[in-house]
Amino acid sequence: MLVVNDAPTTLDLEPRVSLLDALREHLHLTGTKKGCNQGACGACTVLVDGRRVLACLTLAMQVEGREVTTIEGVGPHPLQAAFVRRDGLQCGYCTPGQICSAIGMVAEHRHGAASVVTDDVTTTPDLTPEEIRERMSGNLCRCGAYNGIVEAIVDTAPAMAEMAPALTPVPA
Amino acid sequence: MSTLSDRPRNSVVGEAVPHESAALHVTGRALYTDDLVSRTRDVLHAFPVQAPHAHALVTRLDVTPAHAVPGVVRVLTADDVPGVNDAGVKHDEPLFPSEVMFYGHAVCWVLAESLEAARLGASAVVVDYEPLPSLVTVTDAIAVASFQGAQPHLERGDVEAGLDRSTHVFSGDFEFAGQEHFYLETHAALALVDENEQIFVQSRTQHPSETQEIVAHVLGLASHEVTVQCLRMGGGFGGKEMQPHGFAAIAALGATLTGRPVRLRLTRNHDMTMTGKRHGFHATWRVGFDGDGRLQALDATLTADGGWSLDLSEPVLARALCHIDNAYWIPDVRVNGRIARTHKTSQTAFRGFGGPQGMLVIEDVLGRCAPLLGIAAADLRRRNFYSAGQATPYGQPVRHPERVVTAWDQVLTTSDFAARTAEVTAFNLAHEDSKRGLAITPVKFGISFNLTAFNQAGALVHVYKDGSVLINHGGTEMGQGLHTKMLQVAATTLGVPLPTVRLAPTRTDKVPNTSATAASSGADLNGGAVKNACDQIIERLRTVAGGRLGINPADVRFEGGQVHGVGDPSACIPWAELVRQAYFQRVQLWAAGYYRTEGLHWDSSLMQGEPFKYFSYGVAATEVEVDGFTGAYRTRRVDIVHDVGESLSPLVDIGQIEGGFVQGAGWLTLEDLRWDTGDGPTRGRLATQAASTYKLPSFSEMPEVFHVSLLQDAHEDGVVYGSKAVGEPPLMLAFSVREALRQAAAAFGPPGTSVDLASPATPEAVYWALEGARAAGTKAEHRHLVEGSHLVEGGHGIVPAQPGPDAHALHPISERWANGEAADAGAAGAVDDESTGPGEHVGAHR
């Protein structure tokens, strides 16, 4: 039993099924993409209780009782419009993961998470293009639409921060 | 000015509109091939049995244990093929091989009720192998003369005389790596037998017509019994031009034999270990300059690492030969090409298609020789540009050579190149352990398929009674914005708002006999065809409107969904109303469009002619900073001016330029394909078969400052609405990154140090380059060749190999068809495909 895009959902799965396969093969939510299936490309990024996770490295049973948000459930969201306006995509295959990742990234930032390019980790840095690039570096775009993606996030970051949910501590 | 390139006022082309599927992409509703599985009932899943040898004979194949695995339905082997057991257009790629030719070669495929069952079934199949000696590197192959296919030869003038009259002669060699496409969507196919007993294959293919041909010949069917559809691709980059056919054929064969839909989707490891990549090359060269640094002669031999089969290696090599000049005038030239046969994946098309490899050779030569000539690299490049009236080594006049000068000067100005060069010099003097480099490089890239026959396209345009428009064309969408541009072309030609036009997926039963969406030509060719279809409809509607408005049909204008007389917008007819009236007057409201690029001719056996419609130009300046302790570097700033003609769709074109540059920088600096070259049991295995070990450009490697401008006043006559192709050329703007790294590494040595830089120039490679530069500082010579450098002064150090007596020229069967020769196969004198005759596919060369 879990909540997917606000809908309570019951799944009867073999315990080794990944969240990604549960979404795509069992719930037929094909917006979440399989790029590498080993956590290196970010195409399968979804939100679990507001935090970004790689669905290919998460077992479906790990999200028992939690809220999963996929690209099908994020909208309408200002970041989606910004991606269209700023041409933050080409082939579109990485786009659902990029959008989910950016929403989760802004929530992390709002709650004070530092990054490797943050000079003073005791304060929360501004979400500069440099910070955004670093924090988004787990999401590959083979078409190289990175400039448009960064612009779309810059445009929308204040609105996203206001929309960001309170994050609970990461479960052990 | 031709009507093809004539752009009306207020046109929809030229507007910066979003990608046509953007709204679908950002909501997750855009469907790719594998997303269709959940909409299809009773699907079987396919999984390969991959051989664990680089080269071996299959001595026994026992599939019975697989049938004991619950869920396994069938194992596909060579015995199941009703037609031809071949997945390629050269008849050298058995779909089910009896001889394993690379590590990971699929020998059979298991079909099962679930992917897991198929995987377990594949692991249960018993295969016995007799290992054979293998060649893993291009130098291994050269050493034993393991070559395949033609050995093209391109020559102009007298290269020995040119070297003799040169003031400075250098020779060297250079081996550089290929590149994995790593389209984020791996290969996939979904095949079924439809309600009309038609074989229907959903495939992510850049070349649906050829996928259709291969599926048909594997199944022993005629082309009209097979339909291939491509909705869209999650990236292609050339990797889905030839490679999809076999996978589509496996799925179609399975569907035919079981009566159930079959899904084949490669895992990332499958995709990286089974599909072809950009060709790595080996090059040897001799070059001569006059006292002012002007190129006099170039003698080079390029050896492409083709992998196990020919695939597209011959045309890739031909394009490499045709781009070794890049933007530079070289009076006397001799270039020989050959294709190594190695036991690796069959290397294939990749954005640029040999062009980048040819150009990399001359850019490497200039980058290495500039310090030895005592000339700044930027000056050496600039003084060798083509000027008006000069022709390429293959005899094509270089039209608009002034555009590269304009772009160059613009980049020098907007990047503040002179002042920043001084800043870099000052920085380098002040910093012992980090150095900067600032380099500027040009691109000249020929647009059209080298093979003339492929420069044709078709389209189908329907206008429905309500005025809505549905277009279809032969090109495929892989993110490059082709469909967006085609919608804009149709809206412009019909004079209707963009939302009036909708585009249907690419299918072989809508537009037949299409060429691959490749060679950057998608918009040129299909745009010409879409416009042609729309023009036909407009001409018919013009008569209807002229009659109703009481004016000469020639004076009717179609703009913004309104139809009116020229100069009199007051009396206008809404588009939909005119369409309905035309229907009741029994006027045909649909048309098939066709386009062929005019003015091309090419003799591949002589490597002479005018194969390209035009050249695309671009210039990039890049500044990098290199850390002297680790070789790690970052790209501080990039400035680009690129020529896309008069842009059809500026947002799309800017995206292509940025993305091409990033992908080129990946090839040249990050992406490091490593095969196991040891003699152990995993010899020939691709060691970098995932994103964890194969480093792709990410956000982190993006330039800190990145300026891209389109060259202004760049209307291109004779091309759809004055535009130019954009897909491939920007990739080669990334030479500026490599040259900046070379200059930064050189700055660790004394002035005049010539740096030998490996490609890809990974941080490790840059570290060794700068270590070499430092070591050069310990020597007394005025000019500094790095210890162990593969470059020598004088022409006798490294002499390019010349073709042997058995070498033969390119002369593709497709040219013989055009000349009527192919009906008598073998009589043409070429030996590359003598065994083939009528019925052979004509797709082997481009």
PDB file of N, CA, C and O in Angstrom, chain A residues 90 143-148 151, chain B residues 640 653-663 702 706 708 730:
ATOM      1  N   GLN A  90      15.352  18.462 -25.558  1.00  0.00           N
ATOM      2  CA  GLN A  90      15.385  18.157 -26.985  1.00  0.00           C
ATOM      3  C   GLN A  90      14.596  16.866 -27.207  1.00  0.00           C
ATOM      4  O   GLN A  90      13.441  16.892 -27.572  1.00  0.00           O
ATOM      5  N   CYS A 143      21.361  15.166 -24.979  1.00  0.00           N
ATOM      6  CA  CYS A 143      21.218  16.172 -26.039  1.00  0.00           C
ATOM      7  C   CYS A 143      21.947  17.464 -25.668  1.00  0.00           C
ATOM      8  O   CYS A 143      22.139  18.328 -26.522  1.00  0.00           O
ATOM      9  N   GLY A 144      22.297  17.628 -24.396  1.00  0.00           N
ATOM     10  CA  GLY A 144      23.032  18.833 -23.994  1.00  0.00           C
ATOM     11  C   GLY A 144      22.161  20.065 -23.866  1.00  0.00           C
ATOM     12  O   GLY A 144      22.600  21.176 -24.168  1.00  0.00           O
ATOM     13  N   ALA A 145      20.936  19.897 -23.395  1.00  0.00           N
ATOM     14  CA  ALA A 145      20.033  21.050 -23.231  1.00  0.00           C
ATOM     15  C   ALA A 145      20.233  21.706 -21.862  1.00  0.00           C
ATOM     16  O   ALA A 145      19.304  22.320 -21.329  1.00  0.00           O
ATOM     17  N   TYR A 146      21.435  21.577 -21.326  1.00  0.00           N
ATOM     18  CA  TYR A 146      21.688  22.026 -19.956  1.00  0.00           C
ATOM     19  C   TYR A 146      21.420  23.511 -19.745  1.00  0.00           C
ATOM     20  O   TYR A 146      20.901  23.918 -18.707  1.00  0.00           O
ATOM     21  N   ASN A 147      21.807  24.339 -20.718  1.00  0.00           N
ATOM     22  CA  ASN A 147      21.597  25.779 -20.526  1.00  0.00           C
ATOM     23  C   ASN A 147      20.131  26.097 -20.309  1.00  0.00           C
ATOM     24  O   ASN A 147      19.772  26.849 -19.401  1.00  0.00           O
ATOM     25  N   GLY A 148      19.271  25.530 -21.146  1.00  0.00           N
ATOM     26  CA  GLY A 148      17.840  25.798 -21.027  1.00  0.00           C
ATOM     27  C   GLY A 148      17.272  25.279 -19.715  1.00  0.00           C
ATOM     28  O   GLY A 148      16.392  25.899 -19.113  1.00  0.00           O
ATOM     29  N   GLU A 151      18.298  27.676 -16.972  1.00  0.00           N
ATOM     30  CA  GLU A 151      17.493  28.905 -17.076  1.00  0.00           C
ATOM     31  C   GLU A 151      16.078  28.669 -16.546  1.00  0.00           C
ATOM     32  O   GLU A 151      15.524  29.527 -15.836  1.00  0.00           O
TER      33      GLU A 151
ATOM     34  N   ILE B 640      30.447  31.288 -29.429  1.00  0.00           N
ATOM     35  CA  ILE B 640      30.201  30.624 -30.711  1.00  0.00           C
ATOM     36  C   ILE B 640      29.415  31.549 -31.637  1.00  0.00           C
ATOM     37  O   ILE B 640      28.457  32.204 -31.201  1.00  0.00           O
ATOM     38  N   ASP B 653      17.422  25.755 -33.256  1.00  0.00           N
ATOM     39  CA  ASP B 653      18.787  25.837 -33.788  1.00  0.00           C
ATOM     40  C   ASP B 653      19.805  26.165 -32.695  1.00  0.00           C
ATOM     41  O   ASP B 653      20.893  25.585 -32.654  1.00  0.00           O
ATOM     42  N   ILE B 654      19.464  27.088 -31.812  1.00  0.00           N
ATOM     43  CA  ILE B 654      20.381  27.404 -30.703  1.00  0.00           C
ATOM     44  C   ILE B 654      20.600  26.149 -29.854  1.00  0.00           C
ATOM     45  O   ILE B 654      21.722  25.833 -29.448  1.00  0.00           O
ATOM     46  N   GLY B 655      19.523  25.412 -29.605  1.00  0.00           N
ATOM     47  CA  GLY B 655      19.636  24.173 -28.826  1.00  0.00           C
ATOM     48  C   GLY B 655      20.537  23.161 -29.507  1.00  0.00           C
ATOM     49  O   GLY B 655      21.334  22.473 -28.856  1.00  0.00           O
ATOM     50  N   GLN B 656      20.424  23.049 -30.836  1.00  0.00           N
ATOM     51  CA  GLN B 656      21.281  22.126 -31.569  1.00  0.00           C
ATOM     52  C   GLN B 656      22.741  22.534 -31.481  1.00  0.00           C
ATOM     53  O   GLN B 656      23.633  21.683 -31.379  1.00  0.00           O
ATOM     54  N   ILE B 657      23.004  23.838 -31.533  1.00  0.00           N
ATOM     55  CA  ILE B 657      24.395  24.311 -31.481  1.00  0.00           C
ATOM     56  C   ILE B 657      24.987  24.037 -30.096  1.00  0.00           C
ATOM     57  O   ILE B 657      26.085  23.478 -29.967  1.00  0.00           O
ATOM     58  N   GLU B 658      24.237  24.397 -29.060  1.00  0.00           N
ATOM     59  CA  GLU B 658      24.731  24.144 -27.702  1.00  0.00           C
ATOM     60  C   GLU B 658      24.943  22.644 -27.472  1.00  0.00           C
ATOM     61  O   GLU B 658      25.976  22.213 -26.968  1.00  0.00           O
ATOM     62  N   GLY B 659      23.935  21.871 -27.858  1.00  0.00           N
ATOM     63  CA  GLY B 659      24.000  20.426 -27.620  1.00  0.00           C
ATOM     64  C   GLY B 659      25.090  19.753 -28.431  1.00  0.00           C
ATOM     65  O   GLY B 659      25.773  18.845 -27.949  1.00  0.00           O
ATOM     66  N   GLY B 660      25.262  20.192 -29.676  1.00  0.00           N
ATOM     67  CA  GLY B 660      26.321  19.633 -30.518  1.00  0.00           C
ATOM     68  C   GLY B 660      27.689  19.917 -29.927  1.00  0.00           C
ATOM     69  O   GLY B 660      28.564  19.042 -29.879  1.00  0.00           O
ATOM     70  N   PHE B 661      27.864  21.151 -29.469  1.00  0.00           N
ATOM     71  CA  PHE B 661      29.133  21.525 -28.857  1.00  0.00           C
ATOM     72  C   PHE B 661      29.412  20.655 -27.625  1.00  0.00           C
ATOM     73  O   PHE B 661      30.516  20.132 -27.446  1.00  0.00           O
ATOM     74  N   VAL B 662      28.401  20.488 -26.783  1.00  0.00           N
ATOM     75  CA  VAL B 662      28.577  19.709 -25.553  1.00  0.00           C
ATOM     76  C   VAL B 662      28.941  18.260 -25.906  1.00  0.00           C
ATOM     77  O   VAL B 662      29.840  17.655 -25.307  1.00  0.00           O
ATOM     78  N   GLN B 663      28.246  17.703 -26.924  1.00  0.00           N
ATOM     79  CA  GLN B 663      28.521  16.319 -27.295  1.00  0.00           C
ATOM     80  C   GLN B 663      29.923  16.188 -27.902  1.00  0.00           C
ATOM     81  O   GLN B 663      30.621  15.192 -27.669  1.00  0.00           O
ATOM     82  N   MET B 702      29.625  21.968 -17.885  1.00  0.00           N
ATOM     83  CA  MET B 702      29.179  23.058 -18.752  1.00  0.00           C
ATOM     84  C   MET B 702      30.076  24.273 -18.576  1.00  0.00           C
ATOM     85  O   MET B 702      30.554  24.553 -17.473  1.00  0.00           O
ATOM     86  N   PHE B 706      28.645  30.864 -21.547  1.00  0.00           N
ATOM     87  CA  PHE B 706      28.398  30.144 -22.799  1.00  0.00           C
ATOM     88  C   PHE B 706      27.540  31.046 -23.694  1.00  0.00           C
ATOM     89  O   PHE B 706      26.347  31.214 -23.459  1.00  0.00           O
ATOM     90  N   VAL B 708      26.120  31.841 -27.484  1.00  0.00           N
ATOM     91  CA  VAL B 708      25.890  31.308 -28.826  1.00  0.00           C
ATOM     92  C   VAL B 708      25.119  32.336 -29.644  1.00  0.00           C
ATOM     93  O   VAL B 708      24.074  32.835 -29.196  1.00  0.00           O
ATOM     94  N   PRO B 730      27.709  21.736 -35.498  1.00  0.00           N
ATOM     95  CA  PRO B 730      28.182  22.338 -34.235  1.00  0.00           C
ATOM     96  C   PRO B 730      29.029  21.400 -33.379  1.00  0.00           C
ATOM     97  O   PRO B 730      29.772  21.866 -32.514  1.00  0.00           O
TER      98      PRO B 730
END
